[in-house]
Structures are given as C-alpha cells and as structure tokens.
mmCIF file of C-alpha atoms in Angstrom:
data_model
loop_
_atom_site.group_PDB
_atom_site.id
_atom_site.type_symbol
_atom_site.label_atom_id
_atom_site.label_comp_id
_atom_site.label_asym_id
_atom_site.label_seq_id
_atom_site.Cartn_x
_atom_site.Cartn_y
_atom_site.Cartn_z
ATOM 1 C CA MET E 1 0.000 0.000 0.000
ATOM 2 C CA SER E 2 1.393 3.383 -0.970
ATOM 3 C CA ARG E 3 2.093 5.935 1.740
ATOM 4 C CA ARG E 4 -0.310 8.817 2.310
ATOM 5 C CA ILE E 5 1.219 12.290 2.344
ATOM 6 C CA ALA E 6 -0.630 15.457 3.305
ATOM 7 C CA LEU E 7 0.694 18.589 1.607
ATOM 8 C CA VAL E 8 -0.362 21.901 3.133
ATOM 9 C CA GLU E 9 0.613 24.740 0.794
ATOM 10 C CA ASP E 10 -1.288 27.957 0.063
ATOM 11 C CA GLU E 11 0.238 28.733 -3.361
ATOM 12 C CA PRO E 12 -1.883 26.908 -5.988
ATOM 13 C CA LEU E 13 0.891 26.396 -8.567
ATOM 14 C CA ILE E 14 3.425 25.168 -6.011
ATOM 15 C CA ARG E 15 0.796 22.923 -4.431
ATOM 16 C CA SER E 16 -0.071 21.432 -7.816
ATOM 17 C CA ASN E 17 3.565 20.905 -8.853
ATOM 18 C CA TYR E 18 4.564 19.136 -5.644
ATOM 19 C CA THR E 19 1.387 17.056 -5.654
ATOM 20 C CA GLU E 20 2.054 15.760 -9.145
ATOM 21 C CA ALA E 21 5.732 15.125 -8.420
ATOM 22 C CA LEU E 22 4.972 13.135 -5.267
ATOM 23 C CA LYS E 23 2.298 11.108 -7.044
ATOM 24 C CA LYS E 24 4.806 10.200 -9.765
ATOM 25 C CA HIS E 25 6.973 8.685 -7.041
ATOM 26 C CA GLY E 26 4.116 6.430 -5.965
ATOM 27 C CA PHE E 27 2.740 8.380 -3.006
ATOM 28 C CA GLN E 28 -0.905 9.119 -2.332
ATOM 29 C CA VAL E 29 -1.247 12.850 -1.835
ATOM 30 C CA GLU E 30 -3.954 14.962 -0.235
ATOM 31 C CA ALA E 31 -3.331 18.669 -0.782
ATOM 32 C CA PHE E 32 -4.721 21.484 1.337
ATOM 33 C CA ALA E 33 -4.616 25.233 0.813
ATOM 34 C CA ASP E 34 -5.028 26.286 4.440
ATOM 35 C CA ARG E 35 -4.629 25.139 8.030
ATOM 36 C CA GLN E 36 -8.313 24.733 8.798
ATOM 37 C CA SER E 37 -9.131 22.394 5.911
ATOM 38 C CA ALA E 38 -6.079 20.279 6.719
ATOM 39 C CA LEU E 39 -6.966 20.118 10.399
ATOM 40 C CA GLU E 40 -10.540 19.058 9.642
ATOM 41 C CA ARG E 41 -9.180 16.130 7.628
ATOM 42 C CA PHE E 42 -6.614 15.237 10.297
ATOM 43 C CA ASN E 43 -9.391 15.115 12.898
ATOM 44 C CA VAL E 44 -10.856 12.268 10.845
ATOM 45 C CA GLN E 45 -7.632 10.509 9.839
ATOM 46 C CA LEU E 46 -3.969 11.382 10.117
ATOM 47 C CA PRO E 47 -1.742 10.815 7.071
ATOM 48 C CA ASP E 48 1.514 8.858 7.117
ATOM 49 C CA LEU E 49 3.527 12.070 6.715
ATOM 50 C CA VAL E 50 2.773 15.799 6.673
ATOM 51 C CA ILE E 51 4.526 18.461 4.601
ATOM 52 C CA ILE E 52 3.703 21.997 5.751
ATOM 53 C CA ASP E 53 4.519 25.512 4.607
ATOM 54 C CA VAL E 54 5.026 28.041 7.407
ATOM 55 C CA GLY E 55 2.918 30.842 5.978
ATOM 56 C CA LEU E 56 -0.588 29.743 5.043
ATOM 57 C CA GLY E 57 -2.659 32.497 3.429
ATOM 58 C CA SER E 58 -3.537 35.173 5.952
ATOM 59 C CA GLU E 59 -1.967 33.095 8.744
ATOM 60 C CA ILE E 60 1.665 34.179 8.697
ATOM 61 C CA GLU E 61 2.644 31.352 11.026
ATOM 62 C CA GLY E 62 -0.277 29.020 10.351
ATOM 63 C CA GLY E 63 2.109 26.180 9.569
ATOM 64 C CA PHE E 64 3.661 26.411 13.017
ATOM 65 C CA GLU E 65 0.230 26.235 14.597
ATOM 66 C CA LEU E 66 -0.731 23.246 12.447
ATOM 67 C CA CYS E 67 2.493 21.472 13.426
ATOM 68 C CA ARG E 68 1.614 22.001 17.082
ATOM 69 C CA GLU E 69 -1.879 20.604 16.484
ATOM 70 C CA VAL E 70 -0.594 17.529 14.642
ATOM 71 C CA ARG E 71 1.940 16.832 17.392
ATOM 72 C CA ALA E 72 -0.843 17.008 19.969
ATOM 73 C CA LYS E 73 -2.542 14.189 18.059
ATOM 74 C CA SER E 74 0.529 12.039 17.426
ATOM 75 C CA ALA E 75 4.210 12.031 18.381
ATOM 76 C CA GLU E 76 4.996 9.500 15.632
ATOM 77 C CA VAL E 77 3.681 11.059 12.400
ATOM 78 C CA PRO E 78 6.677 12.567 10.572
ATOM 79 C CA ILE E 79 6.397 16.295 9.885
ATOM 80 C CA ILE E 80 8.464 18.197 7.332
ATOM 81 C CA PHE E 81 8.413 21.951 6.910
ATOM 82 C CA LEU E 82 8.874 22.963 3.258
ATOM 83 C CA THR E 83 8.980 26.734 3.054
ATOM 84 C CA ALA E 84 10.655 29.774 1.540
ATOM 85 C CA ARG E 85 11.407 31.088 5.028
ATOM 86 C CA ASP E 86 15.034 30.249 5.630
ATOM 87 C CA SER E 87 15.943 32.119 8.807
ATOM 88 C CA GLU E 88 17.588 30.198 11.620
ATOM 89 C CA LEU E 89 14.899 31.462 14.003
ATOM 90 C CA ASP E 90 12.135 29.954 11.861
ATOM 91 C CA GLN E 91 14.042 26.676 11.600
ATOM 92 C CA ILE E 92 14.525 26.485 15.355
ATOM 93 C CA SER E 93 10.861 27.343 15.914
ATOM 94 C CA GLY E 94 9.732 24.542 13.613
ATOM 95 C CA LEU E 95 11.942 21.952 15.256
ATOM 96 C CA ARG E 96 10.946 23.068 18.734
ATOM 97 C CA LEU E 97 7.329 22.455 17.810
ATOM 98 C CA GLY E 98 8.207 18.869 16.950
ATOM 99 C CA ALA E 99 8.958 18.822 13.216
ATOM 100 C CA ASP E 100 11.349 16.115 12.062
ATOM 101 C CA ASP E 101 12.848 18.235 9.314
ATOM 102 C CA TYR E 102 12.897 21.818 8.053
ATOM 103 C CA LEU E 103 13.599 22.310 4.336
ATOM 104 C CA THR E 104 13.579 25.356 2.096
ATOM 105 C CA LYS E 105 11.933 25.411 -1.312
ATOM 106 C CA ASP E 106 15.220 25.902 -3.137
ATOM 107 C CA ILE E 107 16.090 22.228 -2.607
ATOM 108 C CA SER E 108 15.776 19.819 -5.514
ATOM 109 C CA LEU E 109 12.901 17.388 -5.807
ATOM 110 C CA PRO E 110 15.236 14.336 -5.569
ATOM 111 C CA TYR E 111 16.577 15.731 -2.297
ATOM 112 C CA LEU E 112 13.045 16.137 -0.929
ATOM 113 C CA ILE E 113 12.188 12.580 -1.947
ATOM 114 C CA THR E 114 15.342 11.329 -0.201
ATOM 115 C CA ARG E 115 14.252 12.968 3.058
ATOM 116 C CA ILE E 116 10.732 11.552 2.735
ATOM 117 C CA VAL E 117 11.962 8.025 1.983
ATOM 118 C CA ALA E 118 14.335 8.150 4.964
ATOM 119 C CA LEU E 119 11.480 9.052 7.298
ATOM 120 C CA PHE E 120 9.286 6.262 5.917
ATOM 121 C CA ARG E 121 12.163 3.785 6.253
ATOM 122 C CA ARG E 122 12.251 4.640 9.933
ATOM 123 C CA LEU E 123 8.533 3.895 10.247
ATOM 124 C CA ASP E 124 9.048 0.527 8.550
ATOM 125 C CA VAL E 125 11.679 -0.389 11.135
ATOM 126 C CA MET E 126 9.313 0.572 13.937
ATOM 127 C CA GLN E 127 6.451 -1.477 12.495
ATOM 128 C CA ALA E 128 8.682 -4.518 11.989
ATOM 129 C CA GLN E 129 9.530 -4.486 15.688
ATOM 130 C CA GLN E 130 5.966 -4.281 16.984
ATOM 131 C CA ASN E 131 5.487 -8.041 17.393
ATOM 132 C CA ARG E 132 8.795 -8.620 19.178
ATOM 133 C CA PRO E 133 9.179 -8.633 22.972
ATOM 134 C CA ASP E 134 9.802 -5.114 24.185
ATOM 135 C CA GLU E 135 13.477 -4.229 24.129
ATOM 136 C CA LEU E 136 14.491 -1.902 26.941
ATOM 137 C CA ILE E 137 17.619 0.133 27.511
ATOM 138 C CA ARG E 138 18.233 1.539 30.980
ATOM 139 C CA ARG E 139 20.894 4.130 31.689
ATOM 140 C CA GLY E 140 20.594 5.526 35.179
ATOM 141 C CA LYS E 141 17.309 7.440 35.323
ATOM 142 C CA LEU E 142 16.709 6.905 31.605
ATOM 143 C CA THR E 143 14.585 4.058 30.253
ATOM 144 C CA LEU E 144 14.064 3.586 26.516
ATOM 145 C CA ASN E 145 11.492 1.178 25.140
ATOM 146 C CA LEU E 146 12.659 0.601 21.589
ATOM 147 C CA ASP E 147 9.556 -1.226 20.432
ATOM 148 C CA ARG E 148 6.978 1.189 21.791
ATOM 149 C CA MET E 149 9.160 4.230 21.101
ATOM 150 C CA HIS E 150 8.668 5.419 24.682
ATOM 151 C CA ALA E 151 11.223 7.205 26.822
ATOM 152 C CA ASN E 152 11.097 7.830 30.570
ATOM 153 C CA TRP E 153 13.342 9.902 32.823
ATOM 154 C CA ASP E 154 13.166 9.003 36.505
ATOM 155 C CA GLN E 155 9.862 7.196 35.728
ATOM 156 C CA ASN E 156 8.396 10.328 34.112
ATOM 157 C CA PRO E 157 7.436 10.122 30.417
ATOM 158 C CA LEU E 158 9.426 12.127 27.874
ATOM 159 C CA ASN E 159 7.444 13.300 24.868
ATOM 160 C CA LEU E 160 10.108 12.745 22.201
ATOM 161 C CA THR E 161 9.516 12.835 18.467
ATOM 162 C CA VAL E 162 10.748 9.873 16.426
ATOM 163 C CA THR E 163 13.887 11.746 15.382
ATOM 164 C CA GLU E 164 14.598 12.822 18.945
ATOM 165 C CA PHE E 165 14.063 9.290 20.266
ATOM 166 C CA TRP E 166 16.627 7.749 17.923
ATOM 167 C CA ILE E 167 19.156 10.484 18.648
ATOM 168 C CA VAL E 168 18.814 9.816 22.388
ATOM 169 C CA HIS E 169 19.091 6.085 21.728
ATOM 170 C CA ALA E 170 22.259 6.535 19.687
ATOM 171 C CA LEU E 171 23.870 8.516 22.498
ATOM 172 C CA ALA E 172 22.658 6.447 25.464
ATOM 173 C CA ARG E 173 23.388 3.074 23.898
ATOM 174 C CA HIS E 174 27.123 3.512 24.473
ATOM 175 C CA PRO E 175 27.675 6.035 27.280
ATOM 176 C CA GLY E 176 30.878 8.012 26.964
ATOM 177 C CA HIS E 177 31.275 7.311 23.251
ATOM 178 C CA VAL E 178 31.270 10.445 21.100
ATOM 179 C CA LYS E 179 28.782 10.419 18.227
ATOM 180 C CA ASN E 180 29.373 12.895 15.423
ATOM 181 C CA ARG E 181 26.576 14.443 13.408
ATOM 182 C CA ASP E 182 26.806 11.880 10.599
ATOM 183 C CA GLN E 183 26.435 9.032 13.104
ATOM 184 C CA LEU E 184 23.416 10.698 14.675
ATOM 185 C CA MET E 185 21.840 11.127 11.257
ATOM 186 C CA ASP E 186 22.431 7.437 10.505
ATOM 187 C CA ALA E 187 20.885 6.491 13.845
ATOM 188 C CA ALA E 188 17.816 8.635 13.136
ATOM 189 C CA ASN E 189 17.681 7.180 9.614
ATOM 190 C CA THR E 190 17.313 10.602 8.069
ATOM 191 C CA VAL E 191 19.351 13.326 6.408
ATOM 192 C CA LEU E 192 19.959 16.453 8.478
ATOM 193 C CA ASP E 193 22.359 19.338 8.117
ATOM 194 C CA ASN E 194 24.600 20.448 10.978
ATOM 195 C CA SER E 195 22.341 23.231 12.204
ATOM 196 C CA THR E 196 19.327 20.911 12.241
ATOM 197 C CA VAL E 197 21.180 18.331 14.354
ATOM 198 C CA THR E 198 22.207 21.103 16.756
ATOM 199 C CA SER E 199 18.607 22.301 17.018
ATOM 200 C CA HIS E 200 17.409 18.775 17.784
ATOM 201 C CA ILE E 201 20.013 18.399 20.537
ATOM 202 C CA LYS E 202 18.952 21.713 22.102
ATOM 203 C CA ARG E 203 15.298 20.680 22.009
ATOM 204 C CA ILE E 204 16.059 17.262 23.533
ATOM 205 C CA ARG E 205 18.029 18.849 26.382
ATOM 206 C CA LYS E 206 15.163 21.211 27.150
ATOM 207 C CA LYS E 207 12.717 18.310 27.371
ATOM 208 C CA PHE E 208 14.937 16.515 29.881
ATOM 209 C CA GLN E 209 15.528 19.720 31.834
ATOM 210 C CA ALA E 210 11.782 20.348 32.059
ATOM 211 C CA LEU E 211 11.644 17.159 34.151
ATOM 212 C CA ASP E 212 15.027 17.562 35.835
ATOM 213 C CA PRO E 213 16.651 21.030 35.926
ATOM 214 C CA GLU E 214 19.963 19.370 36.862
ATOM 215 C CA PHE E 215 20.022 17.177 33.757
ATOM 216 C CA ASP E 216 23.465 17.180 32.117
ATOM 217 C CA CYS E 217 23.791 13.769 30.481
ATOM 218 C CA ILE E 218 24.037 15.016 26.892
ATOM 219 C CA GLN E 219 27.447 16.621 26.685
ATOM 220 C CA THR E 220 29.102 18.400 23.785
ATOM 221 C CA ALA E 221 32.507 17.174 22.637
ATOM 222 C CA TYR E 222 33.573 20.378 20.917
ATOM 223 C CA GLY E 223 34.586 19.892 17.309
ATOM 224 C CA MET E 224 33.624 16.211 17.470
ATOM 225 C CA GLY E 225 29.974 15.682 18.401
ATOM 226 C CA TYR E 226 28.029 14.626 21.476
ATOM 227 C CA ARG E 227 28.220 11.963 24.176
ATOM 228 C CA TRP E 228 25.963 10.527 26.865
ATOM 229 C CA HIS E 229 27.439 11.027 30.324
ATOM 230 C CA LEU E 230 26.117 8.337 32.628
ATOM 231 C CA VAL E 231 25.544 9.513 36.191
ATOM 232 C CA GLU E 232 25.310 6.617 38.629
#
C-alpha cells in the first residue's frame, strides 16, 4: 500500500507541482490550501507524513500552529516543513514544535524525496519491531522502550519525536562514546544538516531539563559531536 502524504501549501501552482511530483513517485497525496481544511481532515484521519509551509494564506505562522496541532494528536507522524522562510529562528521554531525536518523550497525534488523516503524507512523499522518482545535500555534514570518508542526519565514520560528518540538512543546506547553528526543522522535514519542536528540536541536537552533542571547527560565534545554522560 502506498504511503499517504498530506501537503499543506497555500500557493496553488506550487501545491499542484509538488502534488504531481509526489504522485509520480508512488505516493498518495492529499493537498490542502489552508490550516483549517487540513486540520478538519486530520481530525478524521492522520496521514503517514505531513509536509507543511510556514505561511498559510492570511496566517503568517499558520504552519507552526498546524504542526503544534498535529503533534498534539501524534508524536509519531513525521512532519516536514517545506517553506521559503530560511531564517535560523524559523528553523529552530519549527523543530521546537516537533517537526522532524525543516527544508527550504530551493532544494531539488530528488533531495526532498530522499528525506521523505528516509522518514518512511524509519517507520518501517518501527512497524517490523511491533510483534517482538519489548526491548528496553536503561541508563541511570533513563529508560528507553525501543519497540513502543517510549522514553522515561526518573519514571516520568518524555514526549520525544521519532527523530529525537533515535538520537537519544544513539547517544545512550554507548555512554561516553562520542557520536558525530553523521552518526546521529544514521541512527535517526534521516538526512539532516549540521544546524538541524544542533537544534534537535537543544530541544532534547530542554525536554529533559523540564523534568530535571539538573540534567546534564548530553554533553558536547567540541569539534567532534556529542556523548551521553552516565551519572550513577
């Protein structure tokens, strides 16, 4: 069964071009011109992946709001921002709201498809593990359930996105080992640039610190990457 992609884009020509291109690659596509029509559909059924522009008609940041609403419904559905807005602040805002990727419209179509396929590959891995006994990793106060994609810190649930979960897993699996950005991308089974990886790390730290202000297990190895520091 082909994957279902929701495309939320207010420019008719751009919406049409991307819809046709994605369909040619075998995806089912539902296209929406505004946040409200997309949200009404998502209240009935969520797609397998959502692509959102930031500005949607009169709503300058309607895409950010829609991202927040989708995340409230599901932590697993991959979300990609595809927008002309290329400021670092916008990128950070999108990732903080739970997007898995933030792309600008100057990228090539093959590059977009690569990012989409990588996210779907991750979902396939998750689904293949559903019937196996739950695999747990415990590192001090951290517990990761790899099959249910759940994370707990000191028995409190962490609301991690799929990308964030696999980054934490890559770090915590071998405490003390430095993971560079390429290794973290491989672990998350996606393609991210350096600034996007950095934004994900910042967001992950904030989620831990919201539960534990003293959290300091994700440490930066300057010029090299990041490591998990295990506190006994």
